[in-house]
Tab-separated table of C-alpha atoms in Angstrom:
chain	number	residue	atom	x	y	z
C	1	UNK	CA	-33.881	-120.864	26.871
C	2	UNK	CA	-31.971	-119.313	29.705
C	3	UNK	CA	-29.433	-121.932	31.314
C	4	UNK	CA	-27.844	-121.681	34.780
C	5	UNK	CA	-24.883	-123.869	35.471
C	6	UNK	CA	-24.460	-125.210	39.046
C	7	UNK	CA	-21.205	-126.447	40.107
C	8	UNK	CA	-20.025	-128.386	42.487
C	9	UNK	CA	-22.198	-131.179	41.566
C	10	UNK	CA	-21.505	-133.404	44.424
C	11	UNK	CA	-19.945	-131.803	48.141
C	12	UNK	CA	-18.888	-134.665	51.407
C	13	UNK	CA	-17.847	-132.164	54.069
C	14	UNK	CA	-16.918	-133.087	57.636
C	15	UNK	CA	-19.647	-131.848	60.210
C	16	UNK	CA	-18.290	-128.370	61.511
C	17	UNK	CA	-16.885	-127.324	57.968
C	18	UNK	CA	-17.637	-124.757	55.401
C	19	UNK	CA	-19.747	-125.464	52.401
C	20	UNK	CA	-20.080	-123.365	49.410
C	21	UNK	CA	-22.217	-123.687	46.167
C	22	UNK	CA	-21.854	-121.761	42.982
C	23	UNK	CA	-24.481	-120.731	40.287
C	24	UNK	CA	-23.679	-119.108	36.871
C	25	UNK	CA	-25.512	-117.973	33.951
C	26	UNK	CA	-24.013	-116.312	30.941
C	27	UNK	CA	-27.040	-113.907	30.831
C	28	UNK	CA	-27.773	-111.196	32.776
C	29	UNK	CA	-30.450	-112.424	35.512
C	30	UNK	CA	-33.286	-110.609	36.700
C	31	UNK	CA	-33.677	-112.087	40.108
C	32	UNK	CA	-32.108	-115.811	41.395
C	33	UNK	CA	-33.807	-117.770	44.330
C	34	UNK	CA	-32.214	-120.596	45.873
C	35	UNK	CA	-34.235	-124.042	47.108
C	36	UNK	CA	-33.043	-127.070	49.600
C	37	UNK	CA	-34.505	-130.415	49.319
C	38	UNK	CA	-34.138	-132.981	51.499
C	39	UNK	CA	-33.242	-136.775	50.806
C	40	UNK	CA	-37.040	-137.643	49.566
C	41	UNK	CA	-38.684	-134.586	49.665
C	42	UNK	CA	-39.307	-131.875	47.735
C	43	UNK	CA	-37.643	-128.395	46.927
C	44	UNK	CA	-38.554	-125.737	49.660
C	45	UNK	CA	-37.636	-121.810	49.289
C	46	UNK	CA	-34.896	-120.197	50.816
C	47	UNK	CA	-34.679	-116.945	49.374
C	48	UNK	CA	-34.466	-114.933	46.487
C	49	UNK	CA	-31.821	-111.996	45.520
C	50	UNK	CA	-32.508	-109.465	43.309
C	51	UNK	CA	-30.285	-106.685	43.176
C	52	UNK	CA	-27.049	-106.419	41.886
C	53	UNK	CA	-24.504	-107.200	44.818
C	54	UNK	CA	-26.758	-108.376	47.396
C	55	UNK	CA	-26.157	-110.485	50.318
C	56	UNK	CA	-27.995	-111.913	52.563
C	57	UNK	CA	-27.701	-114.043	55.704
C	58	UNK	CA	-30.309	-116.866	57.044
C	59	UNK	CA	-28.262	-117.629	60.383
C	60	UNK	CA	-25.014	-120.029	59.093
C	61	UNK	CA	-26.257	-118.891	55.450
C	62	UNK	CA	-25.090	-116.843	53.052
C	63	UNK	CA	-26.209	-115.818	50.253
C	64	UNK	CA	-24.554	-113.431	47.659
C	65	UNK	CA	-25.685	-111.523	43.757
C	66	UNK	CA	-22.888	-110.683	41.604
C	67	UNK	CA	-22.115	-107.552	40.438
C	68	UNK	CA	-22.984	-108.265	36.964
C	69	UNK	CA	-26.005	-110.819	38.423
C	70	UNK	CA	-24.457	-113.250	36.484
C	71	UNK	CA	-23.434	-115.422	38.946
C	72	UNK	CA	-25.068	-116.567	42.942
C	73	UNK	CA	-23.482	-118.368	45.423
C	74	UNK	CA	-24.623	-119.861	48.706
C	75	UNK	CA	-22.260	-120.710	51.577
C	76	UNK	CA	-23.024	-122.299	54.660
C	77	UNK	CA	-20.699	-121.813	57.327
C	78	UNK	CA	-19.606	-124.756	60.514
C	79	UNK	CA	-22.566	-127.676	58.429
C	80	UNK	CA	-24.442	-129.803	60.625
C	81	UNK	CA	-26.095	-132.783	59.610
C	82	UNK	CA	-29.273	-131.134	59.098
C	83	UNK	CA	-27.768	-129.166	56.428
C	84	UNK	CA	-27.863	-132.005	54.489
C	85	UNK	CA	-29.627	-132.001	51.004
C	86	UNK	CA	-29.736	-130.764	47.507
C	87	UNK	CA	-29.392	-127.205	46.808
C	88	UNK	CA	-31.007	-125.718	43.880
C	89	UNK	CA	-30.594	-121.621	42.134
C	90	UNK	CA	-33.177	-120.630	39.957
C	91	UNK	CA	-33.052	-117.913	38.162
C	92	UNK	CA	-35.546	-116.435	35.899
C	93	UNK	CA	-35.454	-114.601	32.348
C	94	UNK	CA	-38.066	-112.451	30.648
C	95	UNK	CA	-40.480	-115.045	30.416
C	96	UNK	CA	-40.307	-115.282	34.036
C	97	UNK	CA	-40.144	-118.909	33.515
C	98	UNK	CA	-37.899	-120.448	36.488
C	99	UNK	CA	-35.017	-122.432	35.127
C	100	UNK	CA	-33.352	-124.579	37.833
C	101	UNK	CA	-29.683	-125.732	38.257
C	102	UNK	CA	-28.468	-128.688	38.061
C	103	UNK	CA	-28.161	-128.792	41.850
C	104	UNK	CA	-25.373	-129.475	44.584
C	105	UNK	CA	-26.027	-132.192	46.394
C	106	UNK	CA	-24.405	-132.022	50.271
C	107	UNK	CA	-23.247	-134.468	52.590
C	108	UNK	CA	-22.421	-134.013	55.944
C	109	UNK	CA	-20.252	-136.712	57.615
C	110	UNK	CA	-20.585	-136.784	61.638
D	1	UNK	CA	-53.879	-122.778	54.169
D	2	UNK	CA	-53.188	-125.807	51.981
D	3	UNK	CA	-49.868	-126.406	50.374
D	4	UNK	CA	-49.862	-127.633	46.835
D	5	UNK	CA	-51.438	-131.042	46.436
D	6	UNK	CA	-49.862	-133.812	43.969
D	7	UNK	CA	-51.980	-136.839	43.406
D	8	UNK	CA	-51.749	-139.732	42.682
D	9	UNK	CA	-48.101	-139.638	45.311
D	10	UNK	CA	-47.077	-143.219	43.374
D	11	UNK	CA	-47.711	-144.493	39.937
D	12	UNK	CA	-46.500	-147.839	38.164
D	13	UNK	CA	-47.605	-147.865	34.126
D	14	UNK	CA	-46.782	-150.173	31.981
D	15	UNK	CA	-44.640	-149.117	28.588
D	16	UNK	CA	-47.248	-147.618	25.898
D	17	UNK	CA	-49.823	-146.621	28.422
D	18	UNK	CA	-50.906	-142.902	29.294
D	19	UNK	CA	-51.016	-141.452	32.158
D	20	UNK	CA	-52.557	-138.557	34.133
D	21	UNK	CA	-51.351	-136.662	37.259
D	22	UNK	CA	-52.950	-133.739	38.845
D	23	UNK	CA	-51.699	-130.734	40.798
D	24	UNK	CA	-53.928	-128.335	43.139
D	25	UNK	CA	-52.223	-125.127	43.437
D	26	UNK	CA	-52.304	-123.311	46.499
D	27	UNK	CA	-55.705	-121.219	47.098
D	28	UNK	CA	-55.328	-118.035	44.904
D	29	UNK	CA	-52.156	-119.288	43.314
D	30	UNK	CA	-52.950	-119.111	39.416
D	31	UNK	CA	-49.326	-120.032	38.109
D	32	UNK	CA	-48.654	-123.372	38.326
D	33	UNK	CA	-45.464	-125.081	36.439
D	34	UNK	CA	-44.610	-128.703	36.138
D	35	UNK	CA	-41.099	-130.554	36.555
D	36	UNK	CA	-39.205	-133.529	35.811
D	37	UNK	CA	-36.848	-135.067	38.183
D	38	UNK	CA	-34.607	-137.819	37.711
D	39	UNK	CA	-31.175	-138.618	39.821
D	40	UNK	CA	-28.267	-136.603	37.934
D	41	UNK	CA	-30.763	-134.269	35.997
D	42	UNK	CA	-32.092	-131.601	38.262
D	43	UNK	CA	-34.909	-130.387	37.750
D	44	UNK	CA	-36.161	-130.099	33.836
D	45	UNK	CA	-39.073	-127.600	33.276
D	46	UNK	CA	-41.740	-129.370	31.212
D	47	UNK	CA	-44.546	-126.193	31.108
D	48	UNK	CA	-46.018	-123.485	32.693
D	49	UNK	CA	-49.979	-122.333	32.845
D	50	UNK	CA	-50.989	-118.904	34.279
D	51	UNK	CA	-54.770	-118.398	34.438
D	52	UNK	CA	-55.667	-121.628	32.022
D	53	UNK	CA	-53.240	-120.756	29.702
D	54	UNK	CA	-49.763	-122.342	28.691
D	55	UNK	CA	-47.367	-119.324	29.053
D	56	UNK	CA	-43.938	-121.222	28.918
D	57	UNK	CA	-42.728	-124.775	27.523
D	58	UNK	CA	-39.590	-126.681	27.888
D	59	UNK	CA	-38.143	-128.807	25.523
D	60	UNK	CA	-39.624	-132.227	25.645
D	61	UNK	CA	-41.805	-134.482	23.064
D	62	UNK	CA	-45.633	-133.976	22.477
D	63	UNK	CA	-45.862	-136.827	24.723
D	64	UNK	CA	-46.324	-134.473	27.098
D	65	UNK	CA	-49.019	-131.970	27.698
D	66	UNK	CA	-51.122	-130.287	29.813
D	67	UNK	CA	-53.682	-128.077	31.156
D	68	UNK	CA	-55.259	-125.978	33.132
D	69	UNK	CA	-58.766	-125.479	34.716
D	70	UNK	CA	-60.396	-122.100	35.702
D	71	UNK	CA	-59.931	-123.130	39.375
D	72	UNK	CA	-56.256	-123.123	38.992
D	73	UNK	CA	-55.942	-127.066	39.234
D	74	UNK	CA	-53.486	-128.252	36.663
D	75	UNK	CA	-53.212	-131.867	35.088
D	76	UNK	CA	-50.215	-133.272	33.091
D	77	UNK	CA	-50.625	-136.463	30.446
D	78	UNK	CA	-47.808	-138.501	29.263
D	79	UNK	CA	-49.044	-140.367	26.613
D	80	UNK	CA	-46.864	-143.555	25.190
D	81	UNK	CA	-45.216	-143.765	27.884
D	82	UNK	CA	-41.444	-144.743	27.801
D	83	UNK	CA	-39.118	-146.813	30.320
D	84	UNK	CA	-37.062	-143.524	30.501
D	85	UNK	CA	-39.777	-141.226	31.672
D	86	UNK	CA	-39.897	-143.020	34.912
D	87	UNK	CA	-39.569	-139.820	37.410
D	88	UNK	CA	-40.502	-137.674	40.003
D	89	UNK	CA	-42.783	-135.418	38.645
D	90	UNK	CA	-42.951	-132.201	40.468
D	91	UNK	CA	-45.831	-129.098	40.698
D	92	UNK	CA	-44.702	-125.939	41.911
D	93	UNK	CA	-47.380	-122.885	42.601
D	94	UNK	CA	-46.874	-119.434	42.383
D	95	UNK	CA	-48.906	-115.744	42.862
D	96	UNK	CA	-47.964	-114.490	39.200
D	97	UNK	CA	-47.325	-111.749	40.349
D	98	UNK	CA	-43.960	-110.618	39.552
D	99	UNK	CA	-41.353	-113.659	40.139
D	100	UNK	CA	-42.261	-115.148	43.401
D	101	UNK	CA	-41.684	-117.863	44.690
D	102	UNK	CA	-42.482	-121.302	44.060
D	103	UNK	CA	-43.811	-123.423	46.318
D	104	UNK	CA	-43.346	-127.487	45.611
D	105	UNK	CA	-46.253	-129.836	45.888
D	106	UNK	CA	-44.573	-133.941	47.474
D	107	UNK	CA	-44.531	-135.168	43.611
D	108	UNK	CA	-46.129	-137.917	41.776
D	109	UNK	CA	-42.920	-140.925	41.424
D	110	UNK	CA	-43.483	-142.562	38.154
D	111	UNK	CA	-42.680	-145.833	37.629
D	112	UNK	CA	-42.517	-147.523	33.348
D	113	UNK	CA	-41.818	-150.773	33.586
């Protein structure tokens, strides 16, 4: 089945810095959405990209498609402590099943 | 509208015992998929039912199964359960249509002692 690899697995950053999470895939994806999830809740949509290249921007986040959409990242610019959470890509194949990362799990420090 | 409902929210079985959670989907939602969550794993697809039928399946043991009824609700079973399938269990919704989103039901947390 279609794997996406998440990396970092673990971020501390000091409240007011940059944060940046990468997804890759070593197949060609049709579409990748990205999910945050609180400490003890439960993944909630962000957004999904779907053409080759694309960026887009939620306020402080960005969001970016490779070229080859191979590869997502997400970067979150000055965190607060509300940033804080685990941050998910999904990415789906031709079975449209959606195959998660592994997950980057933020901290902010105050 | 209604989000996606998980119940039971809590669950402590006893190894060997079966157990049975349910998922209701969000009204006119006919996708509904199934996850595992444990601390260090991410999320781990177990299966997917569109429209009562199981259209994708990850890779874990019979143990696990599931189904779906013409309203759209969705149950999973574990049956023998094992101290390592102690978990979140998540359901996530979606249209169908195309790849939408998913949207997340609270989870059912799985206890095996």
């Amino acid at each position: 089945g279609q794997q996406v690899m998440q990396i970092p697995q673990y971020q501390h950053v000091q409240e007011g810095e940059d944060f940046t999470t990468y997804c890759n895939s070593s197949t060609t994806l049709s579409n990748i959405q990205w999910y945050k999830q609180r400490p003890g809740g439960h993944p909630v949509f962000l957004i999904q990209l779907v053409k080759s290249g694309e960026v887009k921007k939620q306020k402080r986040l960005t969001f970016q498609f490779g070229e080859a959409k191979k590869n997502s990242s997400l970067h979150i610019t000055a965190t607060q402590t509300t940033d804080v959470g685990t941050y998910f890509c999904a990415a789906s194949g031709s079975a449209r099943q959606l195959t998660f990362g592994s997950g980057t799990q933020l901290t902010v420090l105050p | 509208k209604a989000g996606v409902t998980q119940t039971p929210r809590y669950l402590i079985k006893t190894r060997g015992q079966q157990v049975t959670l349910s998922c209701s989907p969000i009204s006119g939602h006919r996708s509904v998929s199934w996850y595992q969550q444990t601390p260090g794993q991410g999320l781990q697809f177990l299966f997917e039912y569109f429209s009562e039928t199981q259209r994708n399946k990850g890779n874990f043991p019979g143990r696990f199964s599931g189904r779906q009824f013409s309203n759209s609700r969705s149950e999973m079973n574990v049956s023998t359960l094992e101290l390592g399938d102690s978990a979140l269990y998540l359901c996530a919704s979606r249209q169908g249509q195309g790849v939408p989103e998913a949207f997340f039901g609270q989870g059912t947390r799985l206890t095996v002692v």
